[in-house]
Each structure stands twice: as C-alpha cells, then as structure tokens.
mmCIF file of C-alpha atoms in Angstrom:
data_model
loop_
_atom_site.group_PDB
_atom_site.id
_atom_site.type_symbol
_atom_site.label_atom_id
_atom_site.label_comp_id
_atom_site.label_asym_id
_atom_site.label_seq_id
_atom_site.Cartn_x
_atom_site.Cartn_y
_atom_site.Cartn_z
ATOM 1 C CA MET A 189 8.861 -14.063 -4.826
ATOM 2 C CA LEU A 190 7.260 -13.234 -8.173
ATOM 3 C CA PHE A 191 4.385 -11.419 -6.477
ATOM 4 C CA THR A 192 6.803 -9.403 -4.337
ATOM 5 C CA TYR A 193 8.834 -8.322 -7.354
ATOM 6 C CA ARG A 194 5.848 -7.656 -9.570
ATOM 7 C CA TYR A 195 3.707 -5.626 -7.188
ATOM 8 C CA CYS A 196 6.622 -3.716 -5.652
ATOM 9 C CA ARG A 197 7.578 -2.718 -9.182
ATOM 10 C CA PHE A 198 3.993 -1.728 -9.999
ATOM 11 C CA LEU A 199 3.832 0.423 -6.857
ATOM 12 C CA GLU A 200 7.235 2.014 -7.508
ATOM 13 C CA GLU A 201 6.421 2.806 -11.117
ATOM 14 C CA GLY A 202 2.866 3.893 -10.373
ATOM 15 C CA SER A 203 1.739 5.646 -7.225
ATOM 16 C CA PHE A 204 5.248 5.931 -5.738
ATOM 17 C CA ARG A 205 7.001 7.261 -8.872
ATOM 18 C CA GLY A 206 9.576 9.789 -7.707
ATOM 19 C CA LYS A 207 8.672 9.137 -4.051
ATOM 20 C CA THR A 208 11.319 6.632 -2.981
ATOM 21 C CA ALA A 209 11.262 7.830 0.625
ATOM 22 C CA ASP A 210 7.486 7.339 0.819
ATOM 23 C CA PHE A 211 7.831 3.834 -0.634
ATOM 24 C CA PHE A 212 10.507 2.966 1.936
ATOM 25 C CA PHE A 213 8.315 4.369 4.700
ATOM 26 C CA MET A 214 5.435 2.166 3.516
ATOM 27 C CA LEU A 215 7.763 -0.858 3.732
ATOM 28 C CA LEU A 216 8.954 0.219 7.174
ATOM 29 C CA PHE A 217 5.406 0.824 8.413
ATOM 30 C CA GLY A 218 4.118 -2.467 6.995
ATOM 31 C CA GLY A 219 7.050 -4.480 8.306
ATOM 32 C CA SER A 220 6.760 -2.950 11.769
ATOM 33 C CA MET A 221 3.026 -3.542 11.985
ATOM 34 C CA LEU A 222 3.411 -7.137 10.801
ATOM 35 C CA ILE A 223 6.134 -7.827 13.367
ATOM 36 C CA LEU A 224 3.885 -6.471 16.133
ATOM 37 C CA ILE A 225 0.935 -8.573 14.988
ATOM 38 C CA GLY A 226 3.227 -11.582 14.407
ATOM 39 C CA ILE A 227 4.272 -11.529 18.051
ATOM 40 C CA PHE A 228 0.660 -11.916 19.166
ATOM 41 C CA VAL A 229 -0.267 -14.657 16.688
ATOM 42 C CA ASN A 230 3.056 -16.456 17.146
ATOM 43 C CA THR A 231 4.089 -16.262 13.481
ATOM 44 C CA ILE A 232 7.748 -16.053 12.538
ATOM 45 C CA PHE A 233 7.838 -15.866 8.740
ATOM 46 C CA LEU A 234 6.044 -12.739 7.570
ATOM 47 C CA GLY A 235 7.304 -12.418 3.989
ATOM 48 C CA ASN A 236 4.035 -13.606 2.497
ATOM 49 C CA ALA A 237 2.070 -11.176 4.658
ATOM 50 C CA LEU A 238 4.232 -8.279 3.438
ATOM 51 C CA THR A 239 3.655 -9.388 -0.156
ATOM 52 C CA ILE A 240 -0.109 -9.528 0.397
ATOM 53 C CA MET A 241 0.123 -6.026 1.865
ATOM 54 C CA TYR A 242 1.775 -4.750 -1.363
ATOM 55 C CA VAL A 243 -0.876 -6.505 -3.433
ATOM 56 C CA TYR A 244 -3.645 -4.986 -1.303
ATOM 57 C CA VAL A 245 -2.299 -1.427 -1.587
ATOM 58 C CA TRP A 246 -1.681 -1.812 -5.320
ATOM 59 C CA GLY A 247 -5.155 -3.260 -5.882
ATOM 60 C CA ARG A 248 -6.888 -0.493 -3.962
ATOM 61 C CA ARG A 249 -4.968 2.174 -5.876
ATOM 62 C CA ASN A 250 -5.796 0.534 -9.223
ATOM 63 C CA PRO A 251 -9.473 -0.432 -8.868
ATOM 64 C CA SER A 252 -10.308 -0.494 -12.574
ATOM 65 C CA ILE A 253 -7.726 -3.095 -13.609
ATOM 66 C CA ARG A 254 -9.283 -6.414 -14.589
ATOM 67 C CA MET A 255 -7.561 -9.559 -13.342
ATOM 68 C CA ASN A 256 -7.788 -13.196 -14.371
ATOM 69 C CA PHE A 257 -6.969 -16.055 -12.005
ATOM 70 C CA PHE A 258 -5.774 -19.194 -13.851
ATOM 71 C CA GLY A 259 -8.311 -18.504 -16.576
ATOM 72 C CA LEU A 260 -11.110 -19.456 -14.178
ATOM 73 C CA MET A 261 -12.146 -16.189 -12.592
ATOM 74 C CA ASN A 262 -12.300 -12.594 -13.756
ATOM 75 C CA PHE A 263 -12.357 -9.876 -11.122
ATOM 76 C CA GLN A 264 -11.220 -6.327 -10.374
ATOM 77 C CA ALA A 265 -7.773 -5.672 -8.857
ATOM 78 C CA PRO A 266 -9.002 -4.815 -5.308
ATOM 79 C CA TYR A 267 -10.211 -8.415 -4.930
ATOM 80 C CA LEU A 268 -6.812 -9.991 -5.725
ATOM 81 C CA PRO A 269 -5.654 -10.356 -2.085
ATOM 82 C CA TRP A 270 -8.960 -12.036 -1.225
ATOM 83 C CA VAL A 271 -8.650 -14.396 -4.182
ATOM 84 C CA LEU A 272 -5.107 -15.300 -3.075
ATOM 85 C CA CYS A 273 -6.358 -15.874 0.462
ATOM 86 C CA GLY A 274 -9.116 -18.129 -0.838
ATOM 87 C CA PHE A 275 -6.595 -20.029 -2.955
ATOM 88 C CA SER A 276 -4.422 -20.593 0.134
ATOM 89 C CA LEU A 277 -7.472 -21.922 1.938
ATOM 90 C CA LEU A 278 -8.341 -24.154 -1.019
ATOM 91 C CA LEU A 279 -4.828 -25.635 -0.953
ATOM 92 C CA GLY A 280 -5.211 -26.430 2.738
ATOM 93 C CA GLY A 281 -2.884 -23.731 4.005
ATOM 94 C CA SER A 282 -3.411 -21.324 6.840
ATOM 95 C CA THR A 283 -4.920 -17.978 5.937
ATOM 96 C CA THR A 284 -3.635 -16.243 9.078
ATOM 97 C CA VAL A 285 -0.621 -14.745 7.306
ATOM 98 C CA ASP A 286 -2.739 -13.621 4.339
ATOM 99 C CA LEU A 287 -5.292 -11.979 6.619
ATOM 100 C CA MET A 288 -2.497 -10.210 8.499
ATOM 101 C CA GLY A 289 -1.213 -8.773 5.207
ATOM 102 C CA ILE A 290 -4.710 -7.696 4.182
ATOM 103 C CA ALA A 291 -5.308 -6.035 7.560
ATOM 104 C CA VAL A 292 -2.012 -4.116 7.518
ATOM 105 C CA GLY A 293 -2.519 -3.173 3.851
ATOM 106 C CA HIS A 294 -5.990 -1.893 4.623
ATOM 107 C CA PHE A 295 -4.726 0.052 7.629
ATOM 108 C CA TYR A 296 -2.008 1.690 5.508
ATOM 109 C CA TYR A 297 -4.406 2.404 2.629
ATOM 110 C CA TYR A 298 -6.991 3.933 4.944
ATOM 111 C CA LEU A 299 -4.483 6.174 6.756
ATOM 112 C CA GLU A 300 -2.723 7.234 3.551
ATOM 113 C CA ASP A 301 -5.480 7.456 0.929
ATOM 114 C CA VAL A 302 -8.909 7.569 2.592
ATOM 115 C CA PHE A 303 -8.653 9.498 5.871
ATOM 116 C CA PRO A 304 -6.771 12.542 4.468
ATOM 117 C CA LYS A 305 -9.589 13.087 1.918
ATOM 118 C CA GLN A 306 -12.338 13.069 4.559
ATOM 119 C CA GLN A 307 -13.720 16.341 5.861
ATOM 120 C CA GLY A 308 -11.334 17.467 8.588
ATOM 121 C CA GLY A 309 -8.900 14.683 7.676
ATOM 122 C CA PHE A 310 -5.157 15.041 7.522
ATOM 123 C CA ARG A 311 -2.201 12.911 6.527
ATOM 124 C CA ILE A 312 -1.219 10.782 9.526
ATOM 125 C CA LEU A 313 1.550 8.745 7.898
ATOM 126 C CA LYS A 314 3.877 11.535 6.873
ATOM 127 C CA THR A 315 7.325 10.302 5.900
ATOM 128 C CA PRO A 316 9.872 11.542 8.478
ATOM 129 C CA ARG A 317 12.344 14.148 7.234
ATOM 130 C CA PHE A 318 15.405 12.012 7.949
ATOM 131 C CA ILE A 319 14.042 9.305 5.639
ATOM 132 C CA GLU A 320 13.352 11.905 2.951
ATOM 133 C CA TRP A 321 16.902 13.180 3.431
ATOM 134 C CA LEU A 322 18.324 9.643 3.043
ATOM 135 C CA PHE A 323 16.581 9.143 -0.290
ATOM 136 C CA GLU A 324 16.942 12.685 -1.554
ATOM 137 C CA SER A 325 18.146 12.670 -5.137
ATOM 138 C CA ARG A 326 21.588 14.251 -5.387
ATOM 139 C CA ASP A 327 21.028 14.874 -9.107
ATOM 140 C CA ALA A 328 17.936 16.959 -8.360
ATOM 141 C CA ILE A 329 19.939 19.122 -5.957
ATOM 142 C CA GLU A 330 22.687 19.631 -8.538
ATOM 143 C CA ASP A 331 20.141 20.498 -11.254
ATOM 144 C CA GLU A 332 18.505 23.107 -9.001
ATOM 145 C CA ASN A 333 21.851 24.858 -8.508
ATOM 146 C CA MET A 334 22.698 24.944 -12.237
ATOM 147 C CA VAL A 335 22.179 27.944 -14.440
ATOM 148 C CA HIS A 336 19.289 27.296 -16.852
ATOM 149 C CA GLU A 337 21.568 27.218 -19.916
ATOM 150 C CA GLU A 338 23.834 24.576 -18.335
ATOM 151 C CA ARG A 339 21.063 22.104 -17.433
ATOM 152 C CA PRO A 340 21.161 18.839 -19.364
ATOM 153 C CA GLY A 341 18.424 17.705 -21.712
ATOM 154 C CA GLY A 342 16.213 19.393 -24.207
ATOM 155 C CA PHE A 343 16.908 20.279 -27.802
ATOM 156 C CA ASP A 344 16.687 23.530 -29.653
ATOM 157 C CA TRP A 345 13.751 22.593 -31.904
ATOM 158 C CA ASP A 346 13.154 25.162 -34.665
ATOM 159 C CA GLY A 347 15.438 27.641 -32.900
ATOM 160 C CA ARG A 348 13.059 27.929 -29.924
ATOM 161 C CA GLU A 349 14.494 27.662 -26.447
ATOM 162 C CA GLN A 350 12.882 25.164 -24.098
#
C-alpha cells in the first residue's frame, strides 16, 4: 500500500503534473493489460502487479535517482522493480505477479516514451478525448473566459502590471 501511494504520488507530481487524464489513462491501460495477462496465468489479485508497474514507469522516467534498499544495496531508480522482484524471490514468494507488472510497465513506457522519439515514431497511447473531457479543469475554462484584469493572482509589484 505504501508503494502504491508513494509512487502514484511521485508520478502525479512529476511527469503527470497537470495531466490528470493521461495519468488516469495510464491506470486504465495498465489495469486492462494486467487483467488480460492475469486471465492467461490464472492470477486473481493484481494489485501488486499494478504497483510494480507504477514503480517501473517512475523508475524509467527518473533514471538518475539513487536508491538504497535496507541499507544493503545502492542502485539507480530503474532497477527498483527488479530489486523488489528479487526480494520477493528471496522471501520465497512467486515472482509471476512482479514480472507481470514489469512487463506491462515496460510496454507502457516503450509506447509512451521511447517509440514516439524514434525516427518515424508517433504517439500510440493517446488519451481519448472523452477521458480528457472528464478530467478537464473547470477552473481553467473559467480563467480563459475572464478579462485579463479580472483574473486572480499576481501582485502589482513596483507599479508594474503582470
């Protein structure tokens, strides 16, 4: 639960800042892919896999962050999902769910961050308009319709208008 909260927050405040619809679409894409894979591997509980997916995407988007695992290992952020998978294996648990999360996270990361930057690449995972409409900020719409002088914020520093 802590990992879910922490890495969702990091993603929301970092690469998804101001892009709530895109964040929701990532959750929808990841959840859908995990359900499809879960059917074939006969896994019911996929919460941990979704968490590993968040961790994977966050780690790939923040490659320079140094991590420390129980004071024993130092590594870069992209290796965190693999370290967690190894820890699950060390504790005698199944790594199937972790590997599912890593696979779906990698698939999302590749389609969203790698492929569009390739020569001739394009953005495959474009957030549908109806999802953007659902998460559209009503405040932003109201601010766009306001006359400049009536918009909130700012201060008349030294008599200069902002």
